[in-house]
mmCIF file of C-alpha atoms and ligand atoms in Angstrom:
data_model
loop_
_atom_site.group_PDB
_atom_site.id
_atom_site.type_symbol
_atom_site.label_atom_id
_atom_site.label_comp_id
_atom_site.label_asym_id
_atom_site.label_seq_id
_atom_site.Cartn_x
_atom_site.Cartn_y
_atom_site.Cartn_z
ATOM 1 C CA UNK A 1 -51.098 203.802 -142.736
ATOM 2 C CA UNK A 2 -52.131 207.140 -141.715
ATOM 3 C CA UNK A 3 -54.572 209.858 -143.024
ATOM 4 C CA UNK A 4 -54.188 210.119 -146.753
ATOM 5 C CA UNK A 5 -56.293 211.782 -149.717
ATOM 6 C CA UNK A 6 -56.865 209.224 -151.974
ATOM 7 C CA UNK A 7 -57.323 210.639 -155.527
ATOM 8 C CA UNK A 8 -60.686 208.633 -157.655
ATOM 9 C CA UNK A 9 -59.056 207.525 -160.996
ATOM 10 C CA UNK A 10 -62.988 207.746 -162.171
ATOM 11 C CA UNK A 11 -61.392 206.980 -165.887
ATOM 12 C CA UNK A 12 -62.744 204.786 -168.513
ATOM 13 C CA UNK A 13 -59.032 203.779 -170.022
ATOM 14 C CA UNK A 14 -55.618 202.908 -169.043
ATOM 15 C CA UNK A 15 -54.668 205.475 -171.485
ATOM 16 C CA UNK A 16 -56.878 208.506 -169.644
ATOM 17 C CA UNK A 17 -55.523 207.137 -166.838
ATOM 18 C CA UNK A 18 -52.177 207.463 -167.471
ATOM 19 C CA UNK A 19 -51.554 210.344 -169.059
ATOM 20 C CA UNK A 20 -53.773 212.041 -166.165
ATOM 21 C CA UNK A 21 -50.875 210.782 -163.720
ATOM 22 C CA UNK A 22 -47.950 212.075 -165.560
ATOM 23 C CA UNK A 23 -49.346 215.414 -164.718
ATOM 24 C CA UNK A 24 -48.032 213.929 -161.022
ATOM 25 C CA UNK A 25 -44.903 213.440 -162.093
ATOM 26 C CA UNK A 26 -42.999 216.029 -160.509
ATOM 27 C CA UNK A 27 -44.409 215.720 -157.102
ATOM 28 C CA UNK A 28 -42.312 214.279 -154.143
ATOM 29 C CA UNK A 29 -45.446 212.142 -152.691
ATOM 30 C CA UNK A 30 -47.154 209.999 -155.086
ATOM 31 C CA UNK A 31 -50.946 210.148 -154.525
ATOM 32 C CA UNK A 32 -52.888 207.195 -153.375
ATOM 33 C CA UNK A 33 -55.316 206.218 -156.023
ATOM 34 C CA UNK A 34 -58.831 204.809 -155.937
ATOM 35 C CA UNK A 35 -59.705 202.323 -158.848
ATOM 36 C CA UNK A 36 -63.347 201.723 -159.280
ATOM 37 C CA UNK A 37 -65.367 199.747 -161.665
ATOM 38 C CA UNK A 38 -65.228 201.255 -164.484
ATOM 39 C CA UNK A 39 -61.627 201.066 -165.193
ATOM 40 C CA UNK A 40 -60.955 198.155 -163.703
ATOM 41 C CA UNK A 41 -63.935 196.286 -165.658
ATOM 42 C CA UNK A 42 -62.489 198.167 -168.603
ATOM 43 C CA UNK A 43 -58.661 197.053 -168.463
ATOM 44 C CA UNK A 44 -58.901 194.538 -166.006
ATOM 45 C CA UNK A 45 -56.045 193.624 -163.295
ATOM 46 C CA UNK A 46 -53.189 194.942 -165.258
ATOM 47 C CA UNK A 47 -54.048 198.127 -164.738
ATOM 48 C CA UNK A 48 -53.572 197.549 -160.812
ATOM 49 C CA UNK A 49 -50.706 195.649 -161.245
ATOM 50 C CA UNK A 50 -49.132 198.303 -164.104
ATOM 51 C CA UNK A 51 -50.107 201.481 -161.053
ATOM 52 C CA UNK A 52 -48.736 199.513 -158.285
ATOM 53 C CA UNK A 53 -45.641 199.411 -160.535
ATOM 54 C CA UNK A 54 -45.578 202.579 -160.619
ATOM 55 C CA UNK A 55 -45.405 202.855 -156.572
ATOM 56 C CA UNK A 56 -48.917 204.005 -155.901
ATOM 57 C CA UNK A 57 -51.111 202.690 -153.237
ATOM 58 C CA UNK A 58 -54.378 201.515 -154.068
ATOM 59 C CA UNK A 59 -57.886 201.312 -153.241
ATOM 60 C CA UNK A 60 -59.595 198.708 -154.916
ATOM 61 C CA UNK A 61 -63.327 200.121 -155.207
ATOM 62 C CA UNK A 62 -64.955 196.965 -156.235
ATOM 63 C CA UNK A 63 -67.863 196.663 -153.648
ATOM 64 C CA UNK A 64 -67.917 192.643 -153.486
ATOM 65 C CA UNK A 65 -71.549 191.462 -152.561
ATOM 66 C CA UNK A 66 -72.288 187.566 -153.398
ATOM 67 C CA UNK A 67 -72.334 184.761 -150.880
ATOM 68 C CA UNK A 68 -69.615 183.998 -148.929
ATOM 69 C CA UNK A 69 -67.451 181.094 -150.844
ATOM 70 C CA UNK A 70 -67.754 182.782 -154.004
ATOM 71 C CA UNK A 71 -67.200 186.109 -151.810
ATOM 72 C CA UNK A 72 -63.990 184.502 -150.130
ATOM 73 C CA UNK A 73 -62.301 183.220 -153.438
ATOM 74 C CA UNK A 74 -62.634 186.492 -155.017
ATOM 75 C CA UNK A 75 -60.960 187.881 -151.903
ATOM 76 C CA UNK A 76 -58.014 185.524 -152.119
ATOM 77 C CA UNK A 77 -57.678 186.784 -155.912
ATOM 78 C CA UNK A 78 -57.783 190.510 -155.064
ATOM 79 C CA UNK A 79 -54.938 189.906 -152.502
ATOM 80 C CA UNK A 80 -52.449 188.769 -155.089
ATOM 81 C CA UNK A 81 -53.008 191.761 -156.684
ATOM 82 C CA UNK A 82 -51.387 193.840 -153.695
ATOM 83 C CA UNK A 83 -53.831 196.166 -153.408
ATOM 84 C CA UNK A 84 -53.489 198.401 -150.244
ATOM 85 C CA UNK A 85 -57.823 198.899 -149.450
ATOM 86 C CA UNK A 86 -60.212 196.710 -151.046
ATOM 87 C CA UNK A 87 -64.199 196.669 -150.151
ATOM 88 C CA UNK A 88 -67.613 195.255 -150.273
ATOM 89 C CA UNK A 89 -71.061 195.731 -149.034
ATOM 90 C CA UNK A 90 -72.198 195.147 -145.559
ATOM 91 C CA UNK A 91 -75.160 193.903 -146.916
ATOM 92 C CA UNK A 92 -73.837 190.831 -147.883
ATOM 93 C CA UNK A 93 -73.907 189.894 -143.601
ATOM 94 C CA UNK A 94 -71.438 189.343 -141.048
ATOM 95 C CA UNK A 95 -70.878 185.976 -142.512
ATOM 96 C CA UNK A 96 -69.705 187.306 -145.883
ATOM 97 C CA UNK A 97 -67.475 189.639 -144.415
ATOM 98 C CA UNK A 98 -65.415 186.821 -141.935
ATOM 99 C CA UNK A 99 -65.484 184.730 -145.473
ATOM 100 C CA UNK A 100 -63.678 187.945 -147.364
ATOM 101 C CA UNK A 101 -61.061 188.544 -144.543
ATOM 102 C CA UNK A 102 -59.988 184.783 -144.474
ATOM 103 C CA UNK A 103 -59.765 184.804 -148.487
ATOM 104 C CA UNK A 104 -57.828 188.330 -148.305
ATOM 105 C CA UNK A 105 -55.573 187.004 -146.078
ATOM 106 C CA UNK A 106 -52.472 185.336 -147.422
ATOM 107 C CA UNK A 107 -50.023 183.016 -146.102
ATOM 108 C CA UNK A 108 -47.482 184.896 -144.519
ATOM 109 C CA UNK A 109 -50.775 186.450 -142.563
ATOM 110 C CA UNK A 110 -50.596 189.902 -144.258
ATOM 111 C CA UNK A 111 -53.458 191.259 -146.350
ATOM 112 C CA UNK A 112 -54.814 194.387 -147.591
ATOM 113 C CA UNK A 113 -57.101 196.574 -145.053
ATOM 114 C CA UNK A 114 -60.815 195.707 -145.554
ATOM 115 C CA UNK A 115 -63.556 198.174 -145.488
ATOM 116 C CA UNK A 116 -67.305 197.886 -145.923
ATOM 117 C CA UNK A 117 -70.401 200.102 -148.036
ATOM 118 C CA UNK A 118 -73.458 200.289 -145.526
ATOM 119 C CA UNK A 119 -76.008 201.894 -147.494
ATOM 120 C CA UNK A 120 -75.152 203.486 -150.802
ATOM 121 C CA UNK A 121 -75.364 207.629 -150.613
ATOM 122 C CA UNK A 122 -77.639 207.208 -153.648
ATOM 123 C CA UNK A 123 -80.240 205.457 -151.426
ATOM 124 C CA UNK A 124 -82.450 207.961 -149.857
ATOM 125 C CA UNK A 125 -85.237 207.055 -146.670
ATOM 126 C CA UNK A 126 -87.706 206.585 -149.040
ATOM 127 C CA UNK A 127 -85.887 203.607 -151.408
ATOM 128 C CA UNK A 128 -84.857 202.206 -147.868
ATOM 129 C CA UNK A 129 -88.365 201.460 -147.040
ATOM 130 C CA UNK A 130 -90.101 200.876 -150.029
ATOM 131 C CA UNK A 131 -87.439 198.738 -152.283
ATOM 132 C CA UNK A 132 -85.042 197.210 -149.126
ATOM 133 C CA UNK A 133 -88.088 196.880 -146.527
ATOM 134 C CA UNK A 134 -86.179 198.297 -143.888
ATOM 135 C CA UNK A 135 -88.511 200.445 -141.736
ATOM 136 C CA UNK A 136 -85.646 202.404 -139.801
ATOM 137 C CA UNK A 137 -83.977 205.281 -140.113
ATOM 138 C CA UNK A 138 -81.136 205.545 -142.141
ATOM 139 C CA UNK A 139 -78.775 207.370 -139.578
ATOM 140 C CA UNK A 140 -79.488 203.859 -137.442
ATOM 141 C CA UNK A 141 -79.163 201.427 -140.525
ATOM 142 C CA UNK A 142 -75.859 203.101 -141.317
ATOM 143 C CA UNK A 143 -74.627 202.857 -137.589
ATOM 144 C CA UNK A 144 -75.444 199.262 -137.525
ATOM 145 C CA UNK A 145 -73.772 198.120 -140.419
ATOM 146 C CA UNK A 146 -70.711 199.665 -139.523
ATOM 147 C CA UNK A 147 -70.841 198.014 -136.152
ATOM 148 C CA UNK A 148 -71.846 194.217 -137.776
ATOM 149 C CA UNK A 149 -68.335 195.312 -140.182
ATOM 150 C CA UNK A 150 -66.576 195.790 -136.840
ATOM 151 C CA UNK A 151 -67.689 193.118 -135.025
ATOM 152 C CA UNK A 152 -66.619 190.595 -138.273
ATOM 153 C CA UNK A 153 -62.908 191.928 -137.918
ATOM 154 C CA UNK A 154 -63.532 194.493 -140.808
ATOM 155 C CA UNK A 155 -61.098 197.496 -140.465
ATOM 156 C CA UNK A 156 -63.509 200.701 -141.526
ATOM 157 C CA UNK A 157 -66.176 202.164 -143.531
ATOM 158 C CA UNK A 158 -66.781 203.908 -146.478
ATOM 159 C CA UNK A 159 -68.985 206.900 -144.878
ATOM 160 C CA UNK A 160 -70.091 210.878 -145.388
ATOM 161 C CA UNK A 161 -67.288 212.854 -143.325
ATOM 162 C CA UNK A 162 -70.581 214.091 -141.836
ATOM 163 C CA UNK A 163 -70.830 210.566 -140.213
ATOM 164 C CA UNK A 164 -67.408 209.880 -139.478
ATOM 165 C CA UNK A 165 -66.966 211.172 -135.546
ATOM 166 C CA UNK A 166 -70.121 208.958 -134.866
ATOM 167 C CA UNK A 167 -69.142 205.925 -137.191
ATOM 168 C CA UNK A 168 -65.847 206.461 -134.485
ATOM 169 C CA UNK A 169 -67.868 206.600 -131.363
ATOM 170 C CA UNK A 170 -69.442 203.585 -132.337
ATOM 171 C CA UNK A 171 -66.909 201.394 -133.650
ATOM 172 C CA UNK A 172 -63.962 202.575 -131.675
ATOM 173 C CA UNK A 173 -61.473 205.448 -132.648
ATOM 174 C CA UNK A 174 -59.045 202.670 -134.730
ATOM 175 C CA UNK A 175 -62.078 201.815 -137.057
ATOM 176 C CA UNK A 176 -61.292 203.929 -140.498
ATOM 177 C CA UNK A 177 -63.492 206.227 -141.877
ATOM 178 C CA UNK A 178 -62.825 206.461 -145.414
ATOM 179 C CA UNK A 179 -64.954 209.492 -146.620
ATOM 180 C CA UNK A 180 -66.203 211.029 -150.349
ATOM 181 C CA UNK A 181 -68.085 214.035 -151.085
ATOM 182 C CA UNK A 182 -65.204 216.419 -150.590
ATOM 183 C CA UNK A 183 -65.229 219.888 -151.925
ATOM 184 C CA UNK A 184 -63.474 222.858 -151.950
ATOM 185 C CA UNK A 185 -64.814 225.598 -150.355
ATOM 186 C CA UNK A 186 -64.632 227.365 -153.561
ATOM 187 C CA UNK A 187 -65.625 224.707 -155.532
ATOM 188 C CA UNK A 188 -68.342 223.263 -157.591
ATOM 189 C CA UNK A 189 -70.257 220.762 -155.735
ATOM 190 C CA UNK A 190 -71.281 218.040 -159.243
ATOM 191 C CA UNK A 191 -73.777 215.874 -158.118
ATOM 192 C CA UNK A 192 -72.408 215.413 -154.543
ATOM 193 C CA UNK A 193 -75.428 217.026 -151.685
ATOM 194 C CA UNK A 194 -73.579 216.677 -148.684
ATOM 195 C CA UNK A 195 -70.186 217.900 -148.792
ATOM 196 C CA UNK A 196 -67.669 219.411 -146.430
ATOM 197 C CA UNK A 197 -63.931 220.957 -147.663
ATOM 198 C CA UNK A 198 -60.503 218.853 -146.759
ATOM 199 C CA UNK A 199 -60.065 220.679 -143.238
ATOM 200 C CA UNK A 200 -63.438 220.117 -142.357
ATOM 201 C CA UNK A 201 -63.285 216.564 -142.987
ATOM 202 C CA UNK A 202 -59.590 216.623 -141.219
ATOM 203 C CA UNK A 203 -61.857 218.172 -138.086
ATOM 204 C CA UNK A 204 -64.833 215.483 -138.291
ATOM 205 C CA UNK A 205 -62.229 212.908 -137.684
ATOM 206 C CA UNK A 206 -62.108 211.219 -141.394
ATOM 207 C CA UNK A 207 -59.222 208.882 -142.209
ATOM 208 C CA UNK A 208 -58.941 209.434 -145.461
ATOM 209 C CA UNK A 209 -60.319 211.407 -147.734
ATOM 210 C CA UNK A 210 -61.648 210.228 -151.483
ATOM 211 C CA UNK A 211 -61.473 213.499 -154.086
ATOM 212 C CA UNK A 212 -62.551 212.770 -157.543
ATOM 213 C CA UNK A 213 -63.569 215.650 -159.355
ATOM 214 C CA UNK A 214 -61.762 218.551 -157.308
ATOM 215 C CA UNK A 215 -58.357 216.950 -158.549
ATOM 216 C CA UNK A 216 -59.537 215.188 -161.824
ATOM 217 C CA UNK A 217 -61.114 218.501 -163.656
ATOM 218 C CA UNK A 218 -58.951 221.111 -162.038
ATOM 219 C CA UNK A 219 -56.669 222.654 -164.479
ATOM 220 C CA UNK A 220 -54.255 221.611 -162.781
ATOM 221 C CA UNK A 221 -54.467 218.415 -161.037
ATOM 222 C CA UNK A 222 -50.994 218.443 -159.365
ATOM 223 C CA UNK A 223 -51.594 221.808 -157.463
ATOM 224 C CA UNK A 224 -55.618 220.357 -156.926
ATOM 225 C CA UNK A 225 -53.790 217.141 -155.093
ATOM 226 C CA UNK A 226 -51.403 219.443 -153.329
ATOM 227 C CA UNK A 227 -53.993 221.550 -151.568
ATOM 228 C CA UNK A 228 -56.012 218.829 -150.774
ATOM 229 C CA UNK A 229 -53.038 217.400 -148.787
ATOM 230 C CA UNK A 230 -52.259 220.825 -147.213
ATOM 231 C CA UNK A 231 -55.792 221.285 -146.111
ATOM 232 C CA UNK A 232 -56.310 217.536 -144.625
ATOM 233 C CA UNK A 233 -52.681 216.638 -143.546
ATOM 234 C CA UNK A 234 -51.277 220.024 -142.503
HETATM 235 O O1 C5P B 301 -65.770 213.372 -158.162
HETATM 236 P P1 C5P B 301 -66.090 213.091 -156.726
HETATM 237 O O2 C5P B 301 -65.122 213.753 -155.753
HETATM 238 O O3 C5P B 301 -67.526 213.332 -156.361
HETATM 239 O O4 C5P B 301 -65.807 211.513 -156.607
HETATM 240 C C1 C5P B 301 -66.018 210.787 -155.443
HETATM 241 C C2 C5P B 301 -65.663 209.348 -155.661
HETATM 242 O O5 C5P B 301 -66.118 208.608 -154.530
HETATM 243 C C3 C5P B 301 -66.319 208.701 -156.869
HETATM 244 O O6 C5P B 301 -65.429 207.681 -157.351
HETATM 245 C C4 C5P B 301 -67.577 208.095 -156.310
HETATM 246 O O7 C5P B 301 -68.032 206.995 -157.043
HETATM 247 C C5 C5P B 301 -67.090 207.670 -154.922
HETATM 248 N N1 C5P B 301 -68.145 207.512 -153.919
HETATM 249 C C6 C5P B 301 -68.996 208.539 -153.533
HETATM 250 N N2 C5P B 301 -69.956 208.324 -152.578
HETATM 251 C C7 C5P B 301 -70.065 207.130 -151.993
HETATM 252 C C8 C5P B 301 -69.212 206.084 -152.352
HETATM 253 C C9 C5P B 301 -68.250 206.308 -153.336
HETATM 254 O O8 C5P B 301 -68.898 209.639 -154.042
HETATM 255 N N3 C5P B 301 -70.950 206.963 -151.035
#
């Protein structure tokens, strides 16, 4: 797989979903898709099985973080499901993450790629220290997460583009950097704080891009996706 954007199906229905990717209908590529929790929670494996159907990829957003049998089983039942990316959190140890990869894994050896969360985006210096106890800063926590997600065979990161070069200098050029908080430069920023436009992220070195809101609430989505891929693909 190469660089791709991968569009955040951030819907609470199948139906929402849906009728948000017929407006893709007409386009030669078909987008790959990110399915979080709350769709999947809400329609439950069908709708990956019903997408990949449909001949998307997809990234499987469902940040696993429980010990590593229960961690490892889950794995194995993800990977029947064909999706292309699935995740969890770093957090869970090096131990969880070797568990994941053998339950991911099937029997003719293939699996999907697995990345890793380090620290949520939402979790600011100050929650580090006073709810996780870790007395470090977060540039270094960050760093050494994605290195302990190396180390246990993991293939990337879910990262700021801002971090991606360094996440690469650390982990080795091959190790994905699968970035959010992308904008356009003309575009409304939501609730994301530190964002950077498709070419920027193309520049830092990200792998693939995640775009949620710049596609989903554009008036037209199609056109949205289609600039996105012009800006970070070429
Ligand atoms: O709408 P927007 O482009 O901000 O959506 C970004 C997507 O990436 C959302 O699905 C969001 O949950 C996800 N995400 C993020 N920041 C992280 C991890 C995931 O924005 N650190």
């Amino acid at each position: 797989m190469g660089k791709d954007v991968i569009v955040a199906c951030d819907f609470a229905s199948a139906e929402a979903t849906f009728a948000f990717l017929d407006k893709f209908a007409g386009l030669e590529r078909k987008p790959f898709l990110k399915i979080g929790m709350e769709l999947y929670y809400a329609e439950g494996p069908d709708i990956v099985r019903e997408i990949k159907r449909r001949g998307h990829r997809i990234f499987l957003d469902l940040k696993l973080h429980d010990i590593p049998n229960t961690v490892k089983k889950a794995m194995a039942v993800l990977s029947r499901l064909d999706a292309d990316i699935v995740n969890l959190h770093a957090a869970g140890t090096a131990q969880m993450m070797r568990a994941a990869l053998e339950g991911l894994t099937r029997e003719d050896g293939t699996r999907p790629l697995l990345i890793a969360v380090t620290q949520l985006t939402s979790t600011d210096q100050e929650a580090l220290e006073r709810d996780l106890l870790i007395d470090k800063p977060m540039d270094e926590v960050v760093m050494h997460y994605a290195k302990t997600a190396a180390e246990a065979g993991l293939d990337g990161v879910v990262c700021s583009p801002l971090e991606a070069e360094k996440v690469h200098s650390v982990c080795g050029a091959d190790f994905l950097t699968v970035t959010p908080g992308i904008r356009f430069a003309d575009g409304d920023r939501g609730d994301q704080k530190r964002v950077m436009t498709p070419a920027d992220a193309k520049a830092a070195g990200s792998d693939y891009i995640v775009v949620g809101r710049p596609i989903t609430a554009a008036e037209d989505p199609a056109a949205a996706y289609e600039r996105c891929v012009r800006e970070f693909i070429g």
